[in-house]
PDB file of C-alpha atoms in Angstrom:
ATOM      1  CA  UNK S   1       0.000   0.000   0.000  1.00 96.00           C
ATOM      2  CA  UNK S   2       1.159   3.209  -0.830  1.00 97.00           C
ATOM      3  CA  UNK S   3       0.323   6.984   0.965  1.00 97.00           C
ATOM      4  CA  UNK S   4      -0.014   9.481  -1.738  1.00 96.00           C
ATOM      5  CA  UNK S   5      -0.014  12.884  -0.690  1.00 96.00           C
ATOM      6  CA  UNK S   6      -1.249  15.168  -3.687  1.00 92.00           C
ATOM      7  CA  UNK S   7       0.302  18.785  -4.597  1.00 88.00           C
ATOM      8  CA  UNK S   8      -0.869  21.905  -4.057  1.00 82.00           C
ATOM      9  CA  UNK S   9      -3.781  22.011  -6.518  1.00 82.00           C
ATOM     10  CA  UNK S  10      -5.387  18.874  -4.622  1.00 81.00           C
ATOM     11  CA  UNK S  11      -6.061  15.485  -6.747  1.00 83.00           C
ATOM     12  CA  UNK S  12      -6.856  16.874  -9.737  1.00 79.00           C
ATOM     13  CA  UNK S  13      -4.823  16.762 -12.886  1.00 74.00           C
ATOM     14  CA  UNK S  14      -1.485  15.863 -11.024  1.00 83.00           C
ATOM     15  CA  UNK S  15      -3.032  13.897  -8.416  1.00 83.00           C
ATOM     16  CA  UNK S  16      -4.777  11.054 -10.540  1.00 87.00           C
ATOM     17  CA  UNK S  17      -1.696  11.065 -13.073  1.00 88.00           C
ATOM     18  CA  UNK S  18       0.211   9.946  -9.707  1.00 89.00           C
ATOM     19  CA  UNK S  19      -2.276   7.524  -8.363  1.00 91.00           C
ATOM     20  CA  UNK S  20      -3.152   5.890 -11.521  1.00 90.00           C
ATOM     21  CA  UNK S  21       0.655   5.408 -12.074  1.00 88.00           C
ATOM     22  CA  UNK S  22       1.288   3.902  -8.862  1.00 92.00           C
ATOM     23  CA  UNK S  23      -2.086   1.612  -8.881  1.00 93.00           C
ATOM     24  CA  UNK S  24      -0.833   0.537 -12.147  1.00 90.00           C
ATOM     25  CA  UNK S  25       2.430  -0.516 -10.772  1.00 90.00           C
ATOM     26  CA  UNK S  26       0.069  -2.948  -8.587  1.00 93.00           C
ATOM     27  CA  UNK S  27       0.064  -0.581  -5.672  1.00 95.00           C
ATOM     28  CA  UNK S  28      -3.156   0.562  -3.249  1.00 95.00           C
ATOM     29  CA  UNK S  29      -3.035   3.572  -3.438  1.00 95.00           C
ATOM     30  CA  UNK S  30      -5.027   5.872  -0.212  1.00 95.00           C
ATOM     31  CA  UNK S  31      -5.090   8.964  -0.809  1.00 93.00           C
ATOM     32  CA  UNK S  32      -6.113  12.063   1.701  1.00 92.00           C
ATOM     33  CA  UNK S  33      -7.881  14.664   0.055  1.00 90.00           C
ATOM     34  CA  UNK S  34      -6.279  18.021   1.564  1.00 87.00           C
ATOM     35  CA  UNK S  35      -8.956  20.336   0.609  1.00 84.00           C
ATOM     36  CA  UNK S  36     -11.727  18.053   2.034  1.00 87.00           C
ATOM     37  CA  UNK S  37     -10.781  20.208   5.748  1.00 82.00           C
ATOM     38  CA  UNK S  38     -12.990  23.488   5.568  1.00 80.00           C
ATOM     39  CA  UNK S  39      -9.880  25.564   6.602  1.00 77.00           C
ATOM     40  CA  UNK S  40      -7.716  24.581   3.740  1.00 73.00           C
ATOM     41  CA  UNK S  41      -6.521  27.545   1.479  1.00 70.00           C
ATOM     42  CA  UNK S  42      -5.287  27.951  -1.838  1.00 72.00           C
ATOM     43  CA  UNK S  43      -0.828  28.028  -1.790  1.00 71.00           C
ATOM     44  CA  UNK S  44      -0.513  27.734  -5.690  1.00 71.00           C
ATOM     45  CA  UNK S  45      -1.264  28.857  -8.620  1.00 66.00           C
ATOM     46  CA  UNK S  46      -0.915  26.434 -10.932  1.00 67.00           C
ATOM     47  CA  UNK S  47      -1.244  27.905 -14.301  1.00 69.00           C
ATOM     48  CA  UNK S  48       1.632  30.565 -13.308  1.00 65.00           C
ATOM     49  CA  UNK S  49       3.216  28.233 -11.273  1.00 64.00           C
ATOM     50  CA  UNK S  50       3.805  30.180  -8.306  1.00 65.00           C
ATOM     51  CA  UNK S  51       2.973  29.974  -4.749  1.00 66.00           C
ATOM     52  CA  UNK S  52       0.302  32.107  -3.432  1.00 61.00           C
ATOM     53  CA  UNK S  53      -1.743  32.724   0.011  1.00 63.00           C
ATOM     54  CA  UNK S  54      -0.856  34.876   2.929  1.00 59.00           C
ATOM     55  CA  UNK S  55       2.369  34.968   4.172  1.00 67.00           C
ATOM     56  CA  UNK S  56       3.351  32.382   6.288  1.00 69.00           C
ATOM     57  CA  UNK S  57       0.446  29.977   5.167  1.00 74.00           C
ATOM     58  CA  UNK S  58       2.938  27.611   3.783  1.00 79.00           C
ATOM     59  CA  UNK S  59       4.578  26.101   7.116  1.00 82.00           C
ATOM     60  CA  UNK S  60       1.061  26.479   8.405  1.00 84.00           C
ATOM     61  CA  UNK S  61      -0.244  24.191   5.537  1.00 86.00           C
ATOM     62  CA  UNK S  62       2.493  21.723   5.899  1.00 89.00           C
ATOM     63  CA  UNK S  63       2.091  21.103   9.529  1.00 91.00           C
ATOM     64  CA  UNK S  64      -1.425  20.738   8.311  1.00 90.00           C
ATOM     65  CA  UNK S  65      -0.211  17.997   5.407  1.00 91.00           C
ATOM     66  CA  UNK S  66       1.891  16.072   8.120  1.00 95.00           C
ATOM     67  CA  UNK S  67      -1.227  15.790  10.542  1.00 94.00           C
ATOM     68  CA  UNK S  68      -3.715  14.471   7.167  1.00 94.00           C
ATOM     69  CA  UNK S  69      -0.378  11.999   6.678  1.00 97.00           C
ATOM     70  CA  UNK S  70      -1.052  10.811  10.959  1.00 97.00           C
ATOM     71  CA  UNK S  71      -4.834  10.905  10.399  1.00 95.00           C
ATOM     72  CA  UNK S  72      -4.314   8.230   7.276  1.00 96.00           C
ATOM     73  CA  UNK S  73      -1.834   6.225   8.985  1.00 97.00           C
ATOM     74  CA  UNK S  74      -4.546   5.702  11.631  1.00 96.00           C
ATOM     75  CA  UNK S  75      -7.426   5.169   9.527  1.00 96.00           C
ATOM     76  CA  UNK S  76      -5.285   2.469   7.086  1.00 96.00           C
ATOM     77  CA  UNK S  77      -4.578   0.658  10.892  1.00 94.00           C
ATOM     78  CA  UNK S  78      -8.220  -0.212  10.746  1.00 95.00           C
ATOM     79  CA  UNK S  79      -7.641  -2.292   7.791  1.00 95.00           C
ATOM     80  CA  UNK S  80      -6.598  -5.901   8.902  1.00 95.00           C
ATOM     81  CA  UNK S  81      -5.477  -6.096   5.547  1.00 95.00           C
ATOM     82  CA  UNK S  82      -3.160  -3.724   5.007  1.00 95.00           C
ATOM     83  CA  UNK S  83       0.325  -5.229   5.341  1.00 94.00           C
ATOM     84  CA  UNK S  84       2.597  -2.454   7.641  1.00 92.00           C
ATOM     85  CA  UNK S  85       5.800  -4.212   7.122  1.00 93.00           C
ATOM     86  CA  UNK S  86       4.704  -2.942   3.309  1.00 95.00           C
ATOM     87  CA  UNK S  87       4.140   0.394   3.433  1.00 97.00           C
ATOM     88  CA  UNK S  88       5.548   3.157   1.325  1.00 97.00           C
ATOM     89  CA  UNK S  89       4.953   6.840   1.214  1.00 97.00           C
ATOM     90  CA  UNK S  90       4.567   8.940  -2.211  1.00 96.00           C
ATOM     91  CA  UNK S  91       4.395  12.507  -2.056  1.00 95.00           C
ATOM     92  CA  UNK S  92       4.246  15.405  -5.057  1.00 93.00           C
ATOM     93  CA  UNK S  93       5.387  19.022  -5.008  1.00 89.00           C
ATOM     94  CA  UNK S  94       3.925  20.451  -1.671  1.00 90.00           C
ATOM     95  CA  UNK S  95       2.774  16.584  -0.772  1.00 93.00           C
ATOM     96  CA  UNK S  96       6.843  15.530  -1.408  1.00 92.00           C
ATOM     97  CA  UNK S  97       7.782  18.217   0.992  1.00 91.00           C
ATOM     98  CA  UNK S  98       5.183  17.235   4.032  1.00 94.00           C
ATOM     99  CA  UNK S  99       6.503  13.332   2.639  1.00 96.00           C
ATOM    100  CA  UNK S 100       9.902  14.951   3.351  1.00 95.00           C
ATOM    101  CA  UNK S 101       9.397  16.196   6.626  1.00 95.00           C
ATOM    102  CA  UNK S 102       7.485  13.408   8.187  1.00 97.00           C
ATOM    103  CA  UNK S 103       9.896  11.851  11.085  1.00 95.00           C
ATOM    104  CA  UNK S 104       7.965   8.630  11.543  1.00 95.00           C
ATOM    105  CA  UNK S 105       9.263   5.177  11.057  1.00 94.00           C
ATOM    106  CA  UNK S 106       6.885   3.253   9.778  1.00 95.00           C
ATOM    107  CA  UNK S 107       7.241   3.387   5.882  1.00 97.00           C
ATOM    108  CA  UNK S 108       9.515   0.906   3.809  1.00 97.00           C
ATOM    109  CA  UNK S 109      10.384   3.627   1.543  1.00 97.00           C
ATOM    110  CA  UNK S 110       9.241   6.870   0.220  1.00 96.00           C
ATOM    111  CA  UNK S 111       9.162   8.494  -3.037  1.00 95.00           C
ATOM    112  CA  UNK S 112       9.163  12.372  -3.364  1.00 94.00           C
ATOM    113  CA  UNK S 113       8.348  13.930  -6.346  1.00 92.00           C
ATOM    114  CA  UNK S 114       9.467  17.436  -7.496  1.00 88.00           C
ATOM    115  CA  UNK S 115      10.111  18.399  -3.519  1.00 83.00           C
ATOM    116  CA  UNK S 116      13.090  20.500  -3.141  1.00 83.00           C
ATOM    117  CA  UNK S 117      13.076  18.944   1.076  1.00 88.00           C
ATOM    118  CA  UNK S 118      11.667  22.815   1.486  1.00 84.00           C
ATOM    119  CA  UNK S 119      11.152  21.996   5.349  1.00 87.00           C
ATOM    120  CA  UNK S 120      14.121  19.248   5.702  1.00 90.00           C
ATOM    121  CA  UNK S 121      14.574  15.693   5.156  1.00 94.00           C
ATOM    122  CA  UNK S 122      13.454  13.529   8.243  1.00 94.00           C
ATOM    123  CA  UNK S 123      13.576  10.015   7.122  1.00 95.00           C
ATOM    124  CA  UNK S 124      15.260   7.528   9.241  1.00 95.00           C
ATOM    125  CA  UNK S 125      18.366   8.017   8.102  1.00 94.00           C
ATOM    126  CA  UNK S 126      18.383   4.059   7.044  1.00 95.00           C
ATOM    127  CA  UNK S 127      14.724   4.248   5.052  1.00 96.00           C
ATOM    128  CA  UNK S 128      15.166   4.132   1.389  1.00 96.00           C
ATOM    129  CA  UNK S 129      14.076   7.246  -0.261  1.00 95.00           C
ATOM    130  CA  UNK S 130      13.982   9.149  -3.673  1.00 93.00           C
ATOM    131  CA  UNK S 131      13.444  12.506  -4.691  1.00 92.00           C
ATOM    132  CA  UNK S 132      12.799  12.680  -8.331  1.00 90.00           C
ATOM    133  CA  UNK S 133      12.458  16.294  -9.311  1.00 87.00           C
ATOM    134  CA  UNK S 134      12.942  18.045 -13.000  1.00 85.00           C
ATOM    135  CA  UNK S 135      15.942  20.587 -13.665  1.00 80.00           C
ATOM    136  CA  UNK S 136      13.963  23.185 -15.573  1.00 79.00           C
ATOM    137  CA  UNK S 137      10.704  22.947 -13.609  1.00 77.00           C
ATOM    138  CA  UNK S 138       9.183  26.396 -13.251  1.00 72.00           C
ATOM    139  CA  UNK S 139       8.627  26.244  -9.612  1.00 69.00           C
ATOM    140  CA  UNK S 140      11.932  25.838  -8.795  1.00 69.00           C
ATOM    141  CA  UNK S 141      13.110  29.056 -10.363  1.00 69.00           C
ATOM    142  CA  UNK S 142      17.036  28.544  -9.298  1.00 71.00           C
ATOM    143  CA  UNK S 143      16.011  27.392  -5.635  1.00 73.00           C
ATOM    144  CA  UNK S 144      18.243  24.953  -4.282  1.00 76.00           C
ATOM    145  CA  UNK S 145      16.896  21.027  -4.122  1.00 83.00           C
ATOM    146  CA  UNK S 146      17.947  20.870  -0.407  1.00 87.00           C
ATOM    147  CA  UNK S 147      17.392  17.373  -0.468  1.00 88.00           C
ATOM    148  CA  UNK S 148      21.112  17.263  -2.176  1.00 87.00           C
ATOM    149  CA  UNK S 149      21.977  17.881   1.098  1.00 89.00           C
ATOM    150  CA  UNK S 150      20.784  14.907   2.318  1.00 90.00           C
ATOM    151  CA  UNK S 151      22.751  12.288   0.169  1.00 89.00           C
ATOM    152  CA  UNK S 152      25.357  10.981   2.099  1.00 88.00           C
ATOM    153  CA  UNK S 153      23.859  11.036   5.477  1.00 91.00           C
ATOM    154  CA  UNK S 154      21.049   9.415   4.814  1.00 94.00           C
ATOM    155  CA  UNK S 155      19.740   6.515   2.439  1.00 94.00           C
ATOM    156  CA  UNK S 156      18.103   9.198   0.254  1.00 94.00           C
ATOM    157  CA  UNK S 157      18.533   9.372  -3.128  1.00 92.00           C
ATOM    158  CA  UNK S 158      18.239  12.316  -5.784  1.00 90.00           C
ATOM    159  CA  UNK S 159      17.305  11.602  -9.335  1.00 88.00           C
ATOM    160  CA  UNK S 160      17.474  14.638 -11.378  1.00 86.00           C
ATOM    161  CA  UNK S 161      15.802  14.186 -14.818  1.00 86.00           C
ATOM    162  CA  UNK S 162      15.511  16.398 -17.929  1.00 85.00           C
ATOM    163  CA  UNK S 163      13.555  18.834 -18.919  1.00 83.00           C
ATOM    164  CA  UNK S 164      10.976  20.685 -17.169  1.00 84.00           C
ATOM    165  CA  UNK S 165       7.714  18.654 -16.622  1.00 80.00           C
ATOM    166  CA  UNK S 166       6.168  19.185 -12.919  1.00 82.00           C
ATOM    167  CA  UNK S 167       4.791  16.026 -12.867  1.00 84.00           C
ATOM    168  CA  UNK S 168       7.471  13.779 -13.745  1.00 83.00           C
ATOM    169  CA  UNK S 169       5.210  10.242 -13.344  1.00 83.00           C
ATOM    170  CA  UNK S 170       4.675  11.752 -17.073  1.00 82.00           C
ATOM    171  CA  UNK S 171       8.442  11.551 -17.941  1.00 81.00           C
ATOM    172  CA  UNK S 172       9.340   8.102 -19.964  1.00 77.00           C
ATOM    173  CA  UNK S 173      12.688   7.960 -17.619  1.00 72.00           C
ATOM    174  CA  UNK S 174      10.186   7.646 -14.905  1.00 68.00           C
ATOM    175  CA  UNK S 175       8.005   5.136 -15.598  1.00 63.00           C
ATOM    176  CA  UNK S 176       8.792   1.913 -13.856  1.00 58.00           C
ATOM    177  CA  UNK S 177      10.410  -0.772 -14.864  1.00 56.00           C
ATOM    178  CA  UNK S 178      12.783   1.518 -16.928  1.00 49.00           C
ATOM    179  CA  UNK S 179      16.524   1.465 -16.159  1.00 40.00           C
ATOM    180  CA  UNK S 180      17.632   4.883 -14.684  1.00 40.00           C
ATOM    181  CA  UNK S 181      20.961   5.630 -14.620  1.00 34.00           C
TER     182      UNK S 181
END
């Protein structure tokens, strides 16, 4: 079973590309929907691809990410089903950096997708991880990927792929069972 955690436009466009790759790839895929709380607001704006909303709502809004990731991880523990020595996480954009900063230990792996590790990387240092992220995406507008920073340390590792598509599920290099090197 995989945790997705969508971007900041929700699980529209983005969000089913994501889901319908990993379900694909023979994965269960739950999915929180962020703007399902009535507090929620807007931090992006996707067609100019820049982030938006009062200042300071973006820690705010992470904080609030990392408590929808707790909330799942308790309502998935209903499931007798659900195998916990199998779980991975999958986050995108503003999901990737909440995936990023989430300190628990229960995942097998996580997957972070266009994050730049915004808020840190928090991983156990010995949980496999990849951030997969685009080097002329738009959003990143020269930031640094701060999850660079992180290679090393930790079992992280940073896939940097060409061109500058956002979602990068939608990137052949990407898909899996195609070699990466």
């Amino acid at each position: 079973m995989v945790i997705h955690l969508h971007g900041c436009g929700g699980l529209g466009n983005s969000g089913k590309t994501n889901a319908t790759m990993l379900a694909e790839a023979g994965f269960i895929v739950f999915g929180p929907d962020s703007f399902a709380r009535p507090e929620r607001v807007q931090t992006c704006d996707g067609k100019r691809k820049v982030g938006i909303g009062p200042k300071g709502s973006y820690g705010r809004i992470i904080g609030m990410r990392l408590k929808e990731l707790e909330r799942a991880l308790a309502e998935i523990a209903e499931y007798p089903w659900v195998d916990r020595d199998r779980l991975f996480l999958f986050g995108h954009s503003q999901g990737s950096n909440a995936a990023a900063a989430y300190n628990g230990g229960e995942f097998k792996g996580r997957v972070m997708t266009e994050t730049r590790c915004s808020r840190g990387y928090h991983a156990l240092a010995a949980e496999p991880a990849l951030a997969v992220f685009s080097a002329g995406v738009p959003w990143l507008r020269g930031r640094a990927v701060k999850c660079l920073d992180y290679a090393g340390t930790t079992a992280i590792q940073n896939l940097k792929l060409p061109g500058d598509e956002h979602v990068v599920t939608r990137v052949p290099e990407a898909k899996p069972g195609r070699c990466l090197s």
